[in-house]
JSON list of C-alpha atoms in Angstrom, two decimals:
[
{"chain": "U", "resi": 1, "resn": "SER", "atom": "CA", "xyz": [-13.36, 1.24, -7.79]},
{"chain": "U", "resi": 2, "resn": "PRO", "atom": "CA", "xyz": [-12.77, 4.98, -8.07]},
{"chain": "U", "resi": 3, "resn": "ASP", "atom": "CA", "xyz": [-16.37, 5.46, -9.27]},
{"chain": "U", "resi": 4, "resn": "HIS", "atom": "CA", "xyz": [-17.65, 3.36, -6.32]},
{"chain": "U", "resi": 5, "resn": "SER", "atom": "CA", "xyz": [-19.53, 0.97, -8.62]},
{"chain": "U", "resi": 6, "resn": "LYS", "atom": "CA", "xyz": [-17.55, -2.21, -7.91]},
{"chain": "U", "resi": 7, "resn": "LEU", "atom": "CA", "xyz": [-15.22, -3.89, -5.46]},
{"chain": "U", "resi": 8, "resn": "LEU", "atom": "CA", "xyz": [-11.85, -5.41, -6.29]},
{"chain": "U", "resi": 9, "resn": "VAL", "atom": "CA", "xyz": [-11.84, -8.83, -4.64]},
{"chain": "U", "resi": 10, "resn": "SER", "atom": "CA", "xyz": [-9.58, -11.84, -4.77]},
{"chain": "U", "resi": 11, "resn": "SER", "atom": "CA", "xyz": [-9.91, -15.57, -4.50]},
{"chain": "U", "resi": 12, "resn": "LYS", "atom": "CA", "xyz": [-7.16, -18.08, -3.91]},
{"chain": "U", "resi": 13, "resn": "SER", "atom": "CA", "xyz": [-6.18, -20.21, -6.86]},
{"chain": "U", "resi": 14, "resn": "LYS", "atom": "CA", "xyz": [-4.52, -23.61, -6.71]},
{"chain": "U", "resi": 15, "resn": "SER", "atom": "CA", "xyz": [-1.15, -21.97, -7.46]},
{"chain": "U", "resi": 16, "resn": "GLY", "atom": "CA", "xyz": [-1.33, -20.03, -4.19]},
{"chain": "U", "resi": 17, "resn": "ASP", "atom": "CA", "xyz": [-1.66, -16.60, -5.77]},
{"chain": "U", "resi": 18, "resn": "SER", "atom": "CA", "xyz": [-4.99, -14.80, -5.64]},
{"chain": "U", "resi": 19, "resn": "GLU", "atom": "CA", "xyz": [-7.08, -14.26, -8.74]},
{"chain": "U", "resi": 20, "resn": "PHE", "atom": "CA", "xyz": [-8.45, -10.72, -9.09]},
{"chain": "U", "resi": 21, "resn": "TRP", "atom": "CA", "xyz": [-12.16, -10.20, -9.68]},
{"chain": "U", "resi": 22, "resn": "THR", "atom": "CA", "xyz": [-14.52, -7.23, -9.76]},
{"chain": "U", "resi": 23, "resn": "LEU", "atom": "CA", "xyz": [-17.83, -7.47, -7.95]},
{"chain": "U", "resi": 24, "resn": "PRO", "atom": "CA", "xyz": [-20.56, -4.91, -8.74]},
{"chain": "U", "resi": 25, "resn": "VAL", "atom": "CA", "xyz": [-21.77, -3.08, -5.63]},
{"chain": "U", "resi": 26, "resn": "ALA", "atom": "CA", "xyz": [-25.43, -2.80, -6.69]},
{"chain": "U", "resi": 27, "resn": "ALA", "atom": "CA", "xyz": [-26.11, -6.04, -8.57]},
{"chain": "U", "resi": 28, "resn": "GLY", "atom": "CA", "xyz": [-24.55, -8.35, -11.10]},
{"chain": "U", "resi": 29, "resn": "ALA", "atom": "CA", "xyz": [-22.04, -11.12, -11.44]},
{"chain": "U", "resi": 30, "resn": "ALA", "atom": "CA", "xyz": [-18.38, -11.06, -10.51]},
{"chain": "U", "resi": 31, "resn": "GLU", "atom": "CA", "xyz": [-15.97, -10.72, -13.43]},
{"chain": "U", "resi": 32, "resn": "ARG", "atom": "CA", "xyz": [-12.38, -11.95, -13.61]},
{"chain": "U", "resi": 33, "resn": "VAL", "atom": "CA", "xyz": [-9.74, -9.23, -14.16]},
{"chain": "U", "resi": 34, "resn": "GLY", "atom": "CA", "xyz": [-7.89, -10.71, -17.12]},
{"chain": "U", "resi": 35, "resn": "ASP", "atom": "CA", "xyz": [-5.77, -13.64, -16.03]},
{"chain": "U", "resi": 36, "resn": "LEU", "atom": "CA", "xyz": [-3.97, -11.69, -13.29]},
{"chain": "U", "resi": 37, "resn": "THR", "atom": "CA", "xyz": [-2.84, -13.38, -10.11]},
{"chain": "U", "resi": 38, "resn": "GLY", "atom": "CA", "xyz": [-1.06, -11.79, -7.19]},
{"chain": "U", "resi": 39, "resn": "ARG", "atom": "CA", "xyz": [-1.92, -9.95, -4.00]},
{"chain": "U", "resi": 40, "resn": "ASP", "atom": "CA", "xyz": [-3.04, -6.55, -2.77]},
{"chain": "U", "resi": 41, "resn": "GLY", "atom": "CA", "xyz": [-4.41, -5.06, -5.96]},
{"chain": "U", "resi": 42, "resn": "SER", "atom": "CA", "xyz": [-5.17, -1.34, -6.05]},
{"chain": "U", "resi": 43, "resn": "TRP", "atom": "CA", "xyz": [-6.74, 0.84, -8.75]},
{"chain": "U", "resi": 44, "resn": "SER", "atom": "CA", "xyz": [-5.31, 4.17, -9.82]},
{"chain": "U", "resi": 45, "resn": "ALA", "atom": "CA", "xyz": [-7.50, 7.18, -8.99]},
{"chain": "U", "resi": 46, "resn": "ASP", "atom": "CA", "xyz": [-8.59, 7.47, -12.61]},
{"chain": "U", "resi": 47, "resn": "GLY", "atom": "CA", "xyz": [-9.51, 3.77, -12.65]},
{"chain": "U", "resi": 48, "resn": "LYS", "atom": "CA", "xyz": [-7.37, 3.07, -15.72]},
{"chain": "U", "resi": 49, "resn": "GLN", "atom": "CA", "xyz": [-4.59, 1.04, -14.08]},
{"chain": "U", "resi": 50, "resn": "LEU", "atom": "CA", "xyz": [-4.19, -1.64, -11.46]},
{"chain": "U", "resi": 51, "resn": "ALA", "atom": "CA", "xyz": [-1.09, -2.14, -9.32]},
{"chain": "U", "resi": 52, "resn": "PHE", "atom": "CA", "xyz": [-0.52, -5.48, -7.59]},
{"chain": "U", "resi": 53, "resn": "ALA", "atom": "CA", "xyz": [2.27, -7.63, -6.18]},
{"chain": "U", "resi": 54, "resn": "LYS", "atom": "CA", "xyz": [3.63, -11.12, -6.71]},
{"chain": "U", "resi": 55, "resn": "GLY", "atom": "CA", "xyz": [6.17, -11.85, -4.00]},
{"chain": "U", "resi": 56, "resn": "SER", "atom": "CA", "xyz": [8.81, -9.13, -4.20]},
{"chain": "U", "resi": 57, "resn": "VAL", "atom": "CA", "xyz": [7.68, -7.71, -7.56]},
{"chain": "U", "resi": 58, "resn": "LEU", "atom": "CA", "xyz": [5.32, -4.75, -7.95]},
{"chain": "U", "resi": 59, "resn": "TYR", "atom": "CA", "xyz": [3.35, -4.97, -11.21]},
{"chain": "U", "resi": 60, "resn": "ILE", "atom": "CA", "xyz": [1.12, -2.57, -13.09]},
{"chain": "U", "resi": 61, "resn": "SER", "atom": "CA", "xyz": [-1.53, -3.37, -15.69]},
{"chain": "U", "resi": 62, "resn": "GLY", "atom": "CA", "xyz": [-4.56, -1.90, -17.36]},
{"chain": "U", "resi": 63, "resn": "ALA", "atom": "CA", "xyz": [-7.68, -1.93, -15.18]},
{"chain": "U", "resi": 64, "resn": "ASN", "atom": "CA", "xyz": [-8.95, -4.91, -17.18]},
{"chain": "U", "resi": 65, "resn": "GLY", "atom": "CA", "xyz": [-5.73, -6.86, -16.56]},
{"chain": "U", "resi": 66, "resn": "SER", "atom": "CA", "xyz": [-4.17, -6.15, -19.95]},
{"chain": "U", "resi": 67, "resn": "GLY", "atom": "CA", "xyz": [-0.52, -5.26, -20.43]},
{"chain": "U", "resi": 68, "resn": "ALA", "atom": "CA", "xyz": [0.69, -6.43, -17.02]},
{"chain": "U", "resi": 69, "resn": "HIS", "atom": "CA", "xyz": [4.39, -5.81, -16.52]},
{"chain": "U", "resi": 70, "resn": "PRO", "atom": "CA", "xyz": [6.85, -5.55, -13.62]},
{"chain": "U", "resi": 71, "resn": "LEU", "atom": "CA", "xyz": [7.35, -2.03, -12.30]},
{"chain": "U", "resi": 72, "resn": "TYR", "atom": "CA", "xyz": [9.79, -2.58, -9.43]},
{"chain": "U", "resi": 73, "resn": "THR", "atom": "CA", "xyz": [11.49, -5.51, -7.67]},
{"chain": "U", "resi": 74, "resn": "ALA", "atom": "CA", "xyz": [11.94, -5.08, -3.92]},
{"chain": "U", "resi": 75, "resn": "SER", "atom": "CA", "xyz": [14.25, -6.85, -1.50]},
{"chain": "U", "resi": 76, "resn": "GLY", "atom": "CA", "xyz": [11.28, -8.43, 0.29]},
{"chain": "U", "resi": 77, "resn": "SER", "atom": "CA", "xyz": [7.58, -9.15, -0.04]},
{"chain": "U", "resi": 78, "resn": "VAL", "atom": "CA", "xyz": [5.47, -6.27, -1.41]},
{"chain": "U", "resi": 79, "resn": "PHE", "atom": "CA", "xyz": [1.99, -5.50, -0.03]},
{"chain": "U", "resi": 80, "resn": "ALA", "atom": "CA", "xyz": [-0.36, -2.65, 1.02]},
{"chain": "U", "resi": 81, "resn": "ILE", "atom": "CA", "xyz": [-0.16, -0.98, -2.39]},
{"chain": "U", "resi": 82, "resn": "HIS", "atom": "CA", "xyz": [-1.81, 2.41, -3.02]},
{"chain": "U", "resi": 83, "resn": "PHE", "atom": "CA", "xyz": [-1.66, 4.95, -5.83]},
{"chain": "U", "resi": 84, "resn": "SER", "atom": "CA", "xyz": [-1.40, 8.60, -4.87]},
{"chain": "U", "resi": 85, "resn": "PRO", "atom": "CA", "xyz": [-4.65, 10.50, -5.53]},
{"chain": "U", "resi": 86, "resn": "ASP", "atom": "CA", "xyz": [-2.98, 12.39, -8.40]},
{"chain": "U", "resi": 87, "resn": "GLY", "atom": "CA", "xyz": [-1.87, 9.06, -9.90]},
{"chain": "U", "resi": 88, "resn": "THR", "atom": "CA", "xyz": [1.81, 9.95, -10.18]},
{"chain": "U", "resi": 89, "resn": "ARG", "atom": "CA", "xyz": [3.20, 7.68, -7.44]},
{"chain": "U", "resi": 90, "resn": "ILE", "atom": "CA", "xyz": [2.62, 4.30, -5.86]},
{"chain": "U", "resi": 91, "resn": "ARG", "atom": "CA", "xyz": [3.43, 3.61, -2.22]},
{"chain": "U", "resi": 92, "resn": "PHE", "atom": "CA", "xyz": [3.71, 0.16, -0.72]},
{"chain": "U", "resi": 93, "resn": "THR", "atom": "CA", "xyz": [5.17, -1.81, 2.17]},
{"chain": "U", "resi": 94, "resn": "VAL", "atom": "CA", "xyz": [8.16, -4.14, 1.84]},
{"chain": "U", "resi": 95, "resn": "SER", "atom": "CA", "xyz": [8.51, -6.91, 4.41]},
{"chain": "U", "resi": 96, "resn": "ASP", "atom": "CA", "xyz": [11.81, -8.60, 5.28]},
{"chain": "U", "resi": 97, "resn": "THR", "atom": "CA", "xyz": [10.81, -11.81, 7.07]},
{"chain": "U", "resi": 98, "resn": "GLU", "atom": "CA", "xyz": [14.39, -12.72, 8.01]},
{"chain": "U", "resi": 99, "resn": "LEU", "atom": "CA", "xyz": [14.86, -9.46, 9.90]},
{"chain": "U", "resi": 100, "resn": "ASN", "atom": "CA", "xyz": [11.18, -9.19, 10.93]},
{"chain": "U", "resi": 101, "resn": "THR", "atom": "CA", "xyz": [10.98, -5.65, 9.54]},
{"chain": "U", "resi": 102, "resn": "THR", "atom": "CA", "xyz": [8.74, -3.64, 7.29]},
{"chain": "U", "resi": 103, "resn": "ALA", "atom": "CA", "xyz": [9.43, -0.40, 5.43]},
{"chain": "U", "resi": 104, "resn": "LEU", "atom": "CA", "xyz": [7.44, 2.07, 3.34]},
{"chain": "U", "resi": 105, "resn": "TRP", "atom": "CA", "xyz": [8.52, 2.56, -0.27]},
{"chain": "U", "resi": 106, "resn": "GLU", "atom": "CA", "xyz": [7.51, 4.77, -3.16]},
{"chain": "U", "resi": 107, "resn": "VAL", "atom": "CA", "xyz": [7.95, 4.51, -6.93]},
{"chain": "U", "resi": 108, "resn": "GLY", "atom": "CA", "xyz": [6.71, 6.64, -9.78]},
{"chain": "U", "resi": 109, "resn": "ARG", "atom": "CA", "xyz": [3.73, 5.35, -11.77]},
{"chain": "U", "resi": 110, "resn": "ASP", "atom": "CA", "xyz": [6.20, 4.73, -14.60]},
{"chain": "U", "resi": 111, "resn": "GLY", "atom": "CA", "xyz": [8.70, 2.88, -12.36]},
{"chain": "U", "resi": 112, "resn": "SER", "atom": "CA", "xyz": [10.95, 5.91, -11.91]},
{"chain": "U", "resi": 113, "resn": "HIS", "atom": "CA", "xyz": [12.67, 7.03, -8.72]},
{"chain": "U", "resi": 114, "resn": "PRO", "atom": "CA", "xyz": [12.08, 4.04, -6.40]},
{"chain": "U", "resi": 115, "resn": "HIS", "atom": "CA", "xyz": [13.08, 4.91, -2.84]},
{"chain": "U", "resi": 116, "resn": "ALA", "atom": "CA", "xyz": [12.43, 4.06, 0.78]},
{"chain": "U", "resi": 117, "resn": "LEU", "atom": "CA", "xyz": [10.49, 6.61, 2.78]},
{"chain": "U", "resi": 118, "resn": "LEU", "atom": "CA", "xyz": [11.46, 7.68, 6.31]},
{"chain": "U", "resi": 119, "resn": "ALA", "atom": "CA", "xyz": [15.17, 6.85, 5.91]},
{"chain": "U", "resi": 120, "resn": "ASP", "atom": "CA", "xyz": [16.22, 8.62, 9.13]},
{"chain": "U", "resi": 121, "resn": "TRP", "atom": "CA", "xyz": [13.06, 8.02, 11.17]},
{"chain": "U", "resi": 122, "resn": "PRO", "atom": "CA", "xyz": [13.50, 5.95, 14.38]},
{"chain": "U", "resi": 123, "resn": "TYR", "atom": "CA", "xyz": [10.53, 3.61, 13.67]},
{"chain": "U", "resi": 124, "resn": "LYS", "atom": "CA", "xyz": [11.25, 3.14, 9.94]},
{"chain": "U", "resi": 125, "resn": "THR", "atom": "CA", "xyz": [11.68, -0.65, 10.31]},
{"chain": "U", "resi": 126, "resn": "THR", "atom": "CA", "xyz": [8.12, -1.06, 11.64]},
{"chain": "U", "resi": 127, "resn": "ALA", "atom": "CA", "xyz": [6.34, 1.40, 9.32]},
{"chain": "U", "resi": 128, "resn": "CYS", "atom": "CA", "xyz": [3.61, -0.31, 7.37]},
{"chain": "U", "resi": 129, "resn": "CYS", "atom": "CA", "xyz": [0.32, -0.29, 5.59]},
{"chain": "U", "resi": 130, "resn": "GLY", "atom": "CA", "xyz": [-0.42, 3.29, 4.61]},
{"chain": "U", "resi": 131, "resn": "SER", "atom": "CA", "xyz": [-2.98, 5.08, 2.49]},
{"chain": "U", "resi": 132, "resn": "TRP", "atom": "CA", "xyz": [-3.42, 8.66, 1.31]},
{"chain": "U", "resi": 133, "resn": "THR", "atom": "CA", "xyz": [-6.06, 11.12, 2.37]},
{"chain": "U", "resi": 134, "resn": "ALA", "atom": "CA", "xyz": [-8.40, 11.97, -0.52]},
{"chain": "U", "resi": 135, "resn": "ASP", "atom": "CA", "xyz": [-6.73, 15.33, -1.12]},
{"chain": "U", "resi": 136, "resn": "GLY", "atom": "CA", "xyz": [-3.30, 13.68, -1.32]},
{"chain": "U", "resi": 137, "resn": "HIS", "atom": "CA", "xyz": [-1.77, 15.98, 1.30]},
{"chain": "U", "resi": 138, "resn": "TYR", "atom": "CA", "xyz": [-1.17, 13.25, 3.89]},
{"chain": "U", "resi": 139, "resn": "TYR", "atom": "CA", "xyz": [-0.19, 9.61, 3.91]},
{"chain": "U", "resi": 140, "resn": "ILE", "atom": "CA", "xyz": [-1.58, 7.80, 6.98]},
{"chain": "U", "resi": 141, "resn": "PHE", "atom": "CA", "xyz": [0.38, 4.73, 8.10]},
{"chain": "U", "resi": 142, "resn": "GLN", "atom": "CA", "xyz": [1.08, 2.60, 11.15]},
{"chain": "U", "resi": 143, "resn": "ALA", "atom": "CA", "xyz": [4.29, 1.92, 13.05]},
{"chain": "U", "resi": 144, "resn": "SER", "atom": "CA", "xyz": [5.06, -0.10, 16.16]},
{"chain": "U", "resi": 145, "resn": "GLN", "atom": "CA", "xyz": [7.29, 0.88, 19.03]},
{"chain": "U", "resi": 146, "resn": "THR", "atom": "CA", "xyz": [8.00, -0.24, 22.57]},
{"chain": "U", "resi": 147, "resn": "MET", "atom": "CA", "xyz": [6.28, 1.87, 25.21]},
{"chain": "U", "resi": 148, "resn": "PRO", "atom": "CA", "xyz": [8.71, 3.75, 27.47]},
{"chain": "U", "resi": 149, "resn": "ASN", "atom": "CA", "xyz": [9.69, 1.90, 30.66]},
{"chain": "U", "resi": 150, "resn": "THR", "atom": "CA", "xyz": [7.89, -1.30, 29.57]},
{"chain": "U", "resi": 151, "resn": "THR", "atom": "CA", "xyz": [8.25, -4.23, 27.21]},
{"chain": "U", "resi": 152, "resn": "SER", "atom": "CA", "xyz": [4.82, -3.57, 25.67]},
{"chain": "U", "resi": 153, "resn": "VAL", "atom": "CA", "xyz": [4.74, -2.94, 21.92]},
{"chain": "U", "resi": 154, "resn": "VAL", "atom": "CA", "xyz": [2.08, -0.56, 20.65]},
{"chain": "U", "resi": 155, "resn": "THR", "atom": "CA", "xyz": [1.08, 0.16, 17.07]},
{"chain": "U", "resi": 156, "resn": "THR", "atom": "CA", "xyz": [0.24, 3.80, 16.43]},
{"chain": "U", "resi": 157, "resn": "LEU", "atom": "CA", "xyz": [-1.01, 5.80, 13.47]},
{"chain": "U", "resi": 158, "resn": "TRP", "atom": "CA", "xyz": [1.09, 8.52, 11.88]},
{"chain": "U", "resi": 159, "resn": "ALA", "atom": "CA", "xyz": [0.58, 11.18, 9.21]},
{"chain": "U", "resi": 160, "resn": "LEU", "atom": "CA", "xyz": [3.28, 11.99, 6.70]},
{"chain": "U", "resi": 161, "resn": "SER", "atom": "CA", "xyz": [2.79, 15.33, 5.00]},
{"chain": "U", "resi": 162, "resn": "ASP", "atom": "CA", "xyz": [3.33, 15.45, 1.26]},
{"chain": "U", "resi": 163, "resn": "SER", "atom": "CA", "xyz": [5.92, 18.14, 1.99]},
{"chain": "U", "resi": 164, "resn": "ASP", "atom": "CA", "xyz": [8.16, 15.31, 3.33]},
{"chain": "U", "resi": 165, "resn": "ALA", "atom": "CA", "xyz": [8.26, 16.73, 6.85]},
{"chain": "U", "resi": 166, "resn": "ALA", "atom": "CA", "xyz": [8.77, 14.31, 9.74]},
{"chain": "U", "resi": 167, "resn": "PRO", "atom": "CA", "xyz": [5.77, 12.08, 10.47]},
{"chain": "U", "resi": 168, "resn": "VAL", "atom": "CA", "xyz": [3.29, 13.37, 13.06]},
{"chain": "U", "resi": 169, "resn": "PRO", "atom": "CA", "xyz": [1.68, 10.94, 15.52]},
{"chain": "U", "resi": 170, "resn": "LEU", "atom": "CA", "xyz": [-2.10, 10.65, 15.32]},
{"chain": "U", "resi": 171, "resn": "THR", "atom": "CA", "xyz": [-2.54, 8.15, 18.15]},
{"chain": "U", "resi": 172, "resn": "GLY", "atom": "CA", "xyz": [-0.57, 7.19, 21.22]},
{"chain": "U", "resi": 173, "resn": "GLY", "atom": "CA", "xyz": [-0.87, 5.35, 24.46]},
{"chain": "U", "resi": 174, "resn": "PRO", "atom": "CA", "xyz": [-1.55, 1.81, 25.51]},
{"chain": "U", "resi": 175, "resn": "MET", "atom": "CA", "xyz": [-4.05, 0.91, 22.75]},
{"chain": "U", "resi": 176, "resn": "SER", "atom": "CA", "xyz": [-2.86, -0.22, 19.31]},
{"chain": "U", "resi": 177, "resn": "PHE", "atom": "CA", "xyz": [-4.30, 1.07, 16.04]},
{"chain": "U", "resi": 178, "resn": "GLY", "atom": "CA", "xyz": [-3.69, -0.20, 12.54]},
{"chain": "U", "resi": 179, "resn": "ASN", "atom": "CA", "xyz": [-4.82, -0.49, 8.94]},
{"chain": "U", "resi": 180, "resn": "ALA", "atom": "CA", "xyz": [-6.37, 2.97, 8.86]},
{"chain": "U", "resi": 181, "resn": "SER", "atom": "CA", "xyz": [-8.19, 4.18, 5.79]},
{"chain": "U", "resi": 182, "resn": "ALA", "atom": "CA", "xyz": [-9.08, 7.86, 5.50]},
{"chain": "U", "resi": 183, "resn": "ALA", "atom": "CA", "xyz": [-12.66, 8.75, 4.59]},
{"chain": "U", "resi": 184, "resn": "GLY", "atom": "CA", "xyz": [-13.23, 10.25, 1.15]},
{"chain": "U", "resi": 185, "resn": "ASP", "atom": "CA", "xyz": [-14.18, 13.61, 2.62]}
]
């Protein structure tokens, strides 16, 4: 949670969707978050809202699970959901299993201005799984590409400035990196 007092966890239900629960970090019992089910829940920075996915639909609700409603419907499966630190935007990954691609997307907290990121970037169809730095100036994500003069595919980390400049590579070479999460400081 934004105040670091609890974890957002999930447990599979018989329907196949995950149930969302909070688990206190120090001590206490887990508590169910309303009757929400889905995947990849993420709190807003102020802790007042929760974004989560069910298949291709991005939902938003109150932090306690109340008032859940669809925010955006994608053309593929939605996952890796994160609010911007200022709470105005939500970024997520959309997967197209038929084409074996992923793409980064963004939508306003109110559902406004949904759009794909990196439209003209050469690795846009493998971009995935990002998160913001605490100050909100950079969005760190992963993308895969074939190494020059080989058939080896490597996953590297990239930084996208909030000024919408071209992504800058953070890693490179023969070793893959993925699922990065920036430290709070």
